XYZ file of C-alpha atoms in Angstrom:
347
model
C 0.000 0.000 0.000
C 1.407 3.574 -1.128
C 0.282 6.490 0.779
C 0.350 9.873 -0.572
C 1.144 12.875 1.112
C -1.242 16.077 0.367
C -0.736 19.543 2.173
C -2.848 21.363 3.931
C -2.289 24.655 2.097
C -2.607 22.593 -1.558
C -6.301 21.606 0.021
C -7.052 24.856 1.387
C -6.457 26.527 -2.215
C -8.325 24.070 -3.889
C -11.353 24.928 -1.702
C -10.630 28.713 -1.619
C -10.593 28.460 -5.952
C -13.941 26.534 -5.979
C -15.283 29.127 -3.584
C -14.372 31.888 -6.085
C -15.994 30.214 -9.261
C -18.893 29.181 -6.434
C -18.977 32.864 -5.871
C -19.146 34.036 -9.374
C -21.350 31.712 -10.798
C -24.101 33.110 -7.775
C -23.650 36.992 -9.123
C -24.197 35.438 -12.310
C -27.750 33.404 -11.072
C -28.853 36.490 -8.699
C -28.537 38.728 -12.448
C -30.786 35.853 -14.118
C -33.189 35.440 -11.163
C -33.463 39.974 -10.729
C -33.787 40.425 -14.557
C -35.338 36.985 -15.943
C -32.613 36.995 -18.749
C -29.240 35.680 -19.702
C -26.701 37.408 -17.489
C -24.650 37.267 -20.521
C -26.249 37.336 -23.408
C -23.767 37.373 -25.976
C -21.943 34.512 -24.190
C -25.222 32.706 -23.818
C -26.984 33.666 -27.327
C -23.961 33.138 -29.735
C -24.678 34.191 -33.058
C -28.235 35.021 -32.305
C -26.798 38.041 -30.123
C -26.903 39.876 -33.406
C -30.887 39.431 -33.293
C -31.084 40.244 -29.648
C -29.309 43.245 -30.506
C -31.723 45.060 -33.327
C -34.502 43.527 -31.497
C -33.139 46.033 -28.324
C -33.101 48.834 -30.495
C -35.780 48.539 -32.317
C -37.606 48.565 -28.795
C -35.510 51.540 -27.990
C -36.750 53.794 -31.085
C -40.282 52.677 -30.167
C -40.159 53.927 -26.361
C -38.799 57.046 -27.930
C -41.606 57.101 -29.741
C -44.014 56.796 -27.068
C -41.925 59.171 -25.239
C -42.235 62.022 -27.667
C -45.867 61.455 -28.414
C -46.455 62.053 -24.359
C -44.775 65.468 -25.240
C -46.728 66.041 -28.814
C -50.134 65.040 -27.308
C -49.424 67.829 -24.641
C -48.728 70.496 -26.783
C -51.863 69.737 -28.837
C -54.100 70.386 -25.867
C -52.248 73.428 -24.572
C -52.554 74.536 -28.610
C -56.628 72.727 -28.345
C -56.623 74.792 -25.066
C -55.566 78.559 -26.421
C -57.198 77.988 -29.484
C -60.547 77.915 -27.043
C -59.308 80.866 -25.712
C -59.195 82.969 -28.574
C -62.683 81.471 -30.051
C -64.436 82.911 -26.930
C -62.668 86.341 -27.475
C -63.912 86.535 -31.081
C -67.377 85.535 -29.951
C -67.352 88.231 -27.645
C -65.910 90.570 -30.275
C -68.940 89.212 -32.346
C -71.394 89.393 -29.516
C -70.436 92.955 -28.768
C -71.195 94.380 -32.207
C -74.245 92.258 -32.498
C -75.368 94.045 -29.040
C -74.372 97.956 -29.795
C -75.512 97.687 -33.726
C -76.759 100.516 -34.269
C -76.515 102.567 -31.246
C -74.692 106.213 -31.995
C -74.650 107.325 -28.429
C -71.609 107.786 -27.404
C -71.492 106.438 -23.893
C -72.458 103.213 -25.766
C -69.738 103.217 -28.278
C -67.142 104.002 -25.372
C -68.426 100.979 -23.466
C -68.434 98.652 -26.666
C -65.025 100.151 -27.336
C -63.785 98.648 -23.697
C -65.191 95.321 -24.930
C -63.230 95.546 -27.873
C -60.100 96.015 -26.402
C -60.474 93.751 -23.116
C -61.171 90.887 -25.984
C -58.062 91.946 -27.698
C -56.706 91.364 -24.464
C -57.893 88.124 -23.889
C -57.146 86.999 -27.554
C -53.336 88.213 -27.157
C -52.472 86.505 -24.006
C -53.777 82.759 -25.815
C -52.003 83.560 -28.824
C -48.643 84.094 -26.782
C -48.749 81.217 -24.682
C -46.230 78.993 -24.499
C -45.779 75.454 -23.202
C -42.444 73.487 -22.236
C -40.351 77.141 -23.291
C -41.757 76.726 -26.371
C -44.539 79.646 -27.980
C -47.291 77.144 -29.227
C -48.344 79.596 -32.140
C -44.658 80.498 -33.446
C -44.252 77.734 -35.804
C -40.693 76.988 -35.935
C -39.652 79.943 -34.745
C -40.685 78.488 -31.259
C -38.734 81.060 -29.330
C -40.315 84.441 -31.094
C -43.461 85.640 -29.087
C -45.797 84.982 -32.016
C -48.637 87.709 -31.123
C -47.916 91.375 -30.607
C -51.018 93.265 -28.509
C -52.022 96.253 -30.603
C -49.040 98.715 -30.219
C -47.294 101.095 -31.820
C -46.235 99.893 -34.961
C -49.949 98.337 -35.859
C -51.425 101.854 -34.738
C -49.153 104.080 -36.751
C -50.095 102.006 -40.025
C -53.750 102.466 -39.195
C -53.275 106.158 -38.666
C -51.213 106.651 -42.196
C -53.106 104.343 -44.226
C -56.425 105.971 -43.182
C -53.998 109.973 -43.668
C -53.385 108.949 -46.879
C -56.819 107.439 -48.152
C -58.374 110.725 -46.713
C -55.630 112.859 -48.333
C -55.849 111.441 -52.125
C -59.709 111.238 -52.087
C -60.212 114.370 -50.895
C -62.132 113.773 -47.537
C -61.518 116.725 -45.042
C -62.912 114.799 -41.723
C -64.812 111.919 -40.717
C -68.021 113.214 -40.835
C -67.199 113.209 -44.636
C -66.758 109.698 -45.210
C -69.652 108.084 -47.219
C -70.414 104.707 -46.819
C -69.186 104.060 -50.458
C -65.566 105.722 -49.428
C -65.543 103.704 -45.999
C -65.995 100.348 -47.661
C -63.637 101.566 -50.735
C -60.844 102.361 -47.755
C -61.433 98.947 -45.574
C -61.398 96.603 -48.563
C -58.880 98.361 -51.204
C -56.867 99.834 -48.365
C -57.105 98.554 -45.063
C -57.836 94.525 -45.795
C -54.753 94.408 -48.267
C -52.575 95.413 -45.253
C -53.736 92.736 -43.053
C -53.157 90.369 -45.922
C -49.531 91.695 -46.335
C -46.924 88.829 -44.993
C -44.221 91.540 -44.675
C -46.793 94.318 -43.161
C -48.400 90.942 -40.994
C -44.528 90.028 -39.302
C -43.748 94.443 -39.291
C -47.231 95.314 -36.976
C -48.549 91.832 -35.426
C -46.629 88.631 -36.136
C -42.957 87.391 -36.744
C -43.887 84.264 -36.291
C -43.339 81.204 -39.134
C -45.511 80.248 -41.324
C -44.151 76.538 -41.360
C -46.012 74.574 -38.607
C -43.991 72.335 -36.751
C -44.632 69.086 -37.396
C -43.542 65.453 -35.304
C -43.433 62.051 -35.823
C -45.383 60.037 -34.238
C -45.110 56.477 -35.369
C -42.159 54.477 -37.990
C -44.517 55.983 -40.775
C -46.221 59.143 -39.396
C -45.982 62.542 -39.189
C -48.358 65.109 -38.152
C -48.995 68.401 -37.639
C -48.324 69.465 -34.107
C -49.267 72.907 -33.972
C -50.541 75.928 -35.876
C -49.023 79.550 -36.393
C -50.232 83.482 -35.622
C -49.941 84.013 -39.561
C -52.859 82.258 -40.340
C -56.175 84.279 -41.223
C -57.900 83.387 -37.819
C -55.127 85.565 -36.416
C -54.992 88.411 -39.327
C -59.273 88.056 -39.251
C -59.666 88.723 -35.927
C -56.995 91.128 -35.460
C -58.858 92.967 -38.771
C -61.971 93.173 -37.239
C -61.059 94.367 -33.463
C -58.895 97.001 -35.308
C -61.497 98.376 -37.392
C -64.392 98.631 -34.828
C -61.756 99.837 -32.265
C -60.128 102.442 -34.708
C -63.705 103.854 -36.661
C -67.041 102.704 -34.418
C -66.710 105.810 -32.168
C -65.802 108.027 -34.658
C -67.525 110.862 -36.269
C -69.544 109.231 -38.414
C -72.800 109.146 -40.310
C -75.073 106.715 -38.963
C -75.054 104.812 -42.226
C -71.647 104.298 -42.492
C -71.197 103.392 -38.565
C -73.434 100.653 -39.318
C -71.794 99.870 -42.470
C -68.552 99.940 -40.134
C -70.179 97.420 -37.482
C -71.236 95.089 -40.172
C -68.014 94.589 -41.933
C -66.167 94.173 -38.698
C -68.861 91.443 -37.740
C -67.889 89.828 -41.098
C -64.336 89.878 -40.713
C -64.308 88.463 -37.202
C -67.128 85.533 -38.008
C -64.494 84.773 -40.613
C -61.727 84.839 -37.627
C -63.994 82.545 -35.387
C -64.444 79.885 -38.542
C -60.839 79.859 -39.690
C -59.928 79.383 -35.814
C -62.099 76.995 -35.693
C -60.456 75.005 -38.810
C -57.087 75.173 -36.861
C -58.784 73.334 -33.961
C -60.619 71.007 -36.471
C -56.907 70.129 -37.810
C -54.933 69.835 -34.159
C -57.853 67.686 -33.282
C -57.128 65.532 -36.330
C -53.376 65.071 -35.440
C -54.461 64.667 -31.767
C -57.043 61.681 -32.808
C -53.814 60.074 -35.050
C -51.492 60.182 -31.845
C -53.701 58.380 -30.193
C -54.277 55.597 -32.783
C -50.685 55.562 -33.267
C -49.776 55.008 -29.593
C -52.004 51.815 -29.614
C -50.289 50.668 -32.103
C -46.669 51.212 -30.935
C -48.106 49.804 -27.795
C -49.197 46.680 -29.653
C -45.475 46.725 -31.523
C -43.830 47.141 -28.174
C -45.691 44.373 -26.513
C -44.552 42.068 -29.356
C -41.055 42.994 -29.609
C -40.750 42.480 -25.795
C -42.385 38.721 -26.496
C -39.764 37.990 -28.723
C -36.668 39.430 -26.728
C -38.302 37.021 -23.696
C -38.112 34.432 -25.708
C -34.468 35.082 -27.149
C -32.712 36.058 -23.953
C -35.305 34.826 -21.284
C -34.168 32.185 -18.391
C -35.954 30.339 -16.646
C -35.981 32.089 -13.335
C -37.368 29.015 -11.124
C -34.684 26.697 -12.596
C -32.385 29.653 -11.641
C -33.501 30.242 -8.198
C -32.850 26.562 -7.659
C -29.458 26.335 -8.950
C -28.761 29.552 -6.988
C -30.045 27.750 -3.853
C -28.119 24.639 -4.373
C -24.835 26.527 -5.323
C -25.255 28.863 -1.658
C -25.191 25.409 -0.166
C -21.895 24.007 -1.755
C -20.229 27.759 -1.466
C -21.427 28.004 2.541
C -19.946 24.150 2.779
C -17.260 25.312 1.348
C -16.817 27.694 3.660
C -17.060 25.430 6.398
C -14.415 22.824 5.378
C -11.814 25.660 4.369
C -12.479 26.890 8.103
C -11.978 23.728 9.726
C -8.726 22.939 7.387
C -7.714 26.062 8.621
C -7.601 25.185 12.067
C -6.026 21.729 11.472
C -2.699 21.725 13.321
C 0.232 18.912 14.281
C 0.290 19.662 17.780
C -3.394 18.630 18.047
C -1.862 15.590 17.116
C 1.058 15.103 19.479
């Protein structure tokens, strides 16, 4: 019989080596247990890795997606939300006229004339809101306050364009104007100026006319907000300026009522075009919405099929976790005790 001789320290590091891969393979079951995938995917997929990978980013640009629709579907009801805003203004820039029509006192005209402008008021401050830093009615040019109130620059090309239609037609005063020279300023002179992009961005508006737009989905893009250069904005803004600017003035009954009529015209037109603009965010809203189920629907699937590429079965796991504890706490045990083995116990 031949007896071999093993040491004490070659045991001991044999035990402290199978603790370490003991110790490693548990970090690499507690990963598959926490997450319910392979803790190393590449290792544990092989060539199929490649599929794991575009399946991960494929989910990525879809979460995006979802992500930036959250922020899209926002802005359309801030944009839904103004847009309400400035419908009640020209309704009560409409309701006003409808209620002084043809009152000449002058107490009257003062009080419609405070209508007027606290509508103007009211219409200004939804125009120029803004949501997330951005102005909702600046088109691109998000960071350009896309509304001016009715200032200087808008007053002074009243004033001159009214100077100079009085000047070459010979019409001394106010009282002089004839309904047939009133209508022959506000449509050949005054409407043409509202209508004017360059006169539009020098008295009211710099903002863009290009909407911004978003995509929504792998194929879709919508329409995400509208601008102050549209003719809701250059309607309204027509009308409040021309009951404001020639209602109390001088004039023959006939063509103060010719007066309140246009300007009732021009700002039904407002409220209908304004209208359109909700009509059209409330299209785009109504295609987010269809197009989050569906990335929904895509997400849910993609998910199914990364489960099924990289998933592990976490029971299996938890078991083989389990058992390995034991063998590593054994382990532990038996390197202790070899440890404490000594000769003199011996002697």
């Amino acid at each position: 019989m031949k007896t071999s001789f093993v040491s004490n320290l070659a045991v001991q590091n044999a035990m402290r080596l199978t603790i370490q891969q003991g110790q490693a393979e548990l970090l690499k079951l507690q990963t598959e247990v926490t997450t319910g995938r392979h803790a190393d995917v590449g290792l544990a997929l092989g060539s199929s890795a490649a599929r794991s990978v575009s399946l991960q980013r494929e989910l990525a640009r879809l979460d995006t997606l979802v992500d930036t629709n959250s922020v899209v579907t926002q802005r359309l009801a801030a944009s839904q939300s103004a847009l309400a805003t400035m419908a009640e203004a020209a309704q009560q820039v409409r309701n006003t006229l409808v209620t002084f029509k043809g009152n000449d006192a002058v107490d009257q005209l003062a009080i419609q004339k405070t209508e007027i402008q606290s509508a103007m008021s009211a219409f200004s401050s939804a125009a120029n809101l803004s949501f997330n830093g951005e102005f909702l009615f600046a088109g691109i040019n998000t960071d350009v306050r896309p509304f001016e109130d009715y200032g200087a620059a808008a007053k002074s090309t009243f004033d001159t364009a009214l100077a100079t239609y009085m000047s070459a037609n010979g019409i001394a005063s106010m009282s002089d104007f004839t309904k047939a020279d009133m209508e022959d300023f506000i449509t050949n002179t005054l409407e043409p100026l509202y209508a004017s992009d360059a006169q539009w961005a020098t008295d009211w508006s710099k903002a863009s006319s290009q909407n911004m737009t978003s995509r929504i989905s792998t194929t879709e893009v919508v329409q995400s907000s509208t601008n102050a250069t549209t003719e809701g904005f250059r309607k309204f803004a027509l009308a409040s300026v021309i009951a404001l600017e020639l209602m109390d003035e001088n004039v023959s009954s006939e063509v103060r009522a010719y007066i309140g009529e246009t300007a009732l015209g021009y700002v039904e037109q407002a409220n209908t075009q304004v209208t359109a603009e909700r009509s059209t965010l409330g299209i785009s809203e109504a295609r987010v919405k269809k197009a989050n189920t569906s990335l929904q629907a895509q997400i849910k699937l993609i998910n199914t099929h990364i489960t099924d590429l990289e998933g592990v079965d976490t029971y299996e796991a938890s078991t083989r976790m389990n058992t390995l504890l034991t063998q590593v706490e054994t382990s532990y045990t038996l390197t202790a005790r070899i440890q404490r083995l000594s000769l003199i116990d011996f002697l």
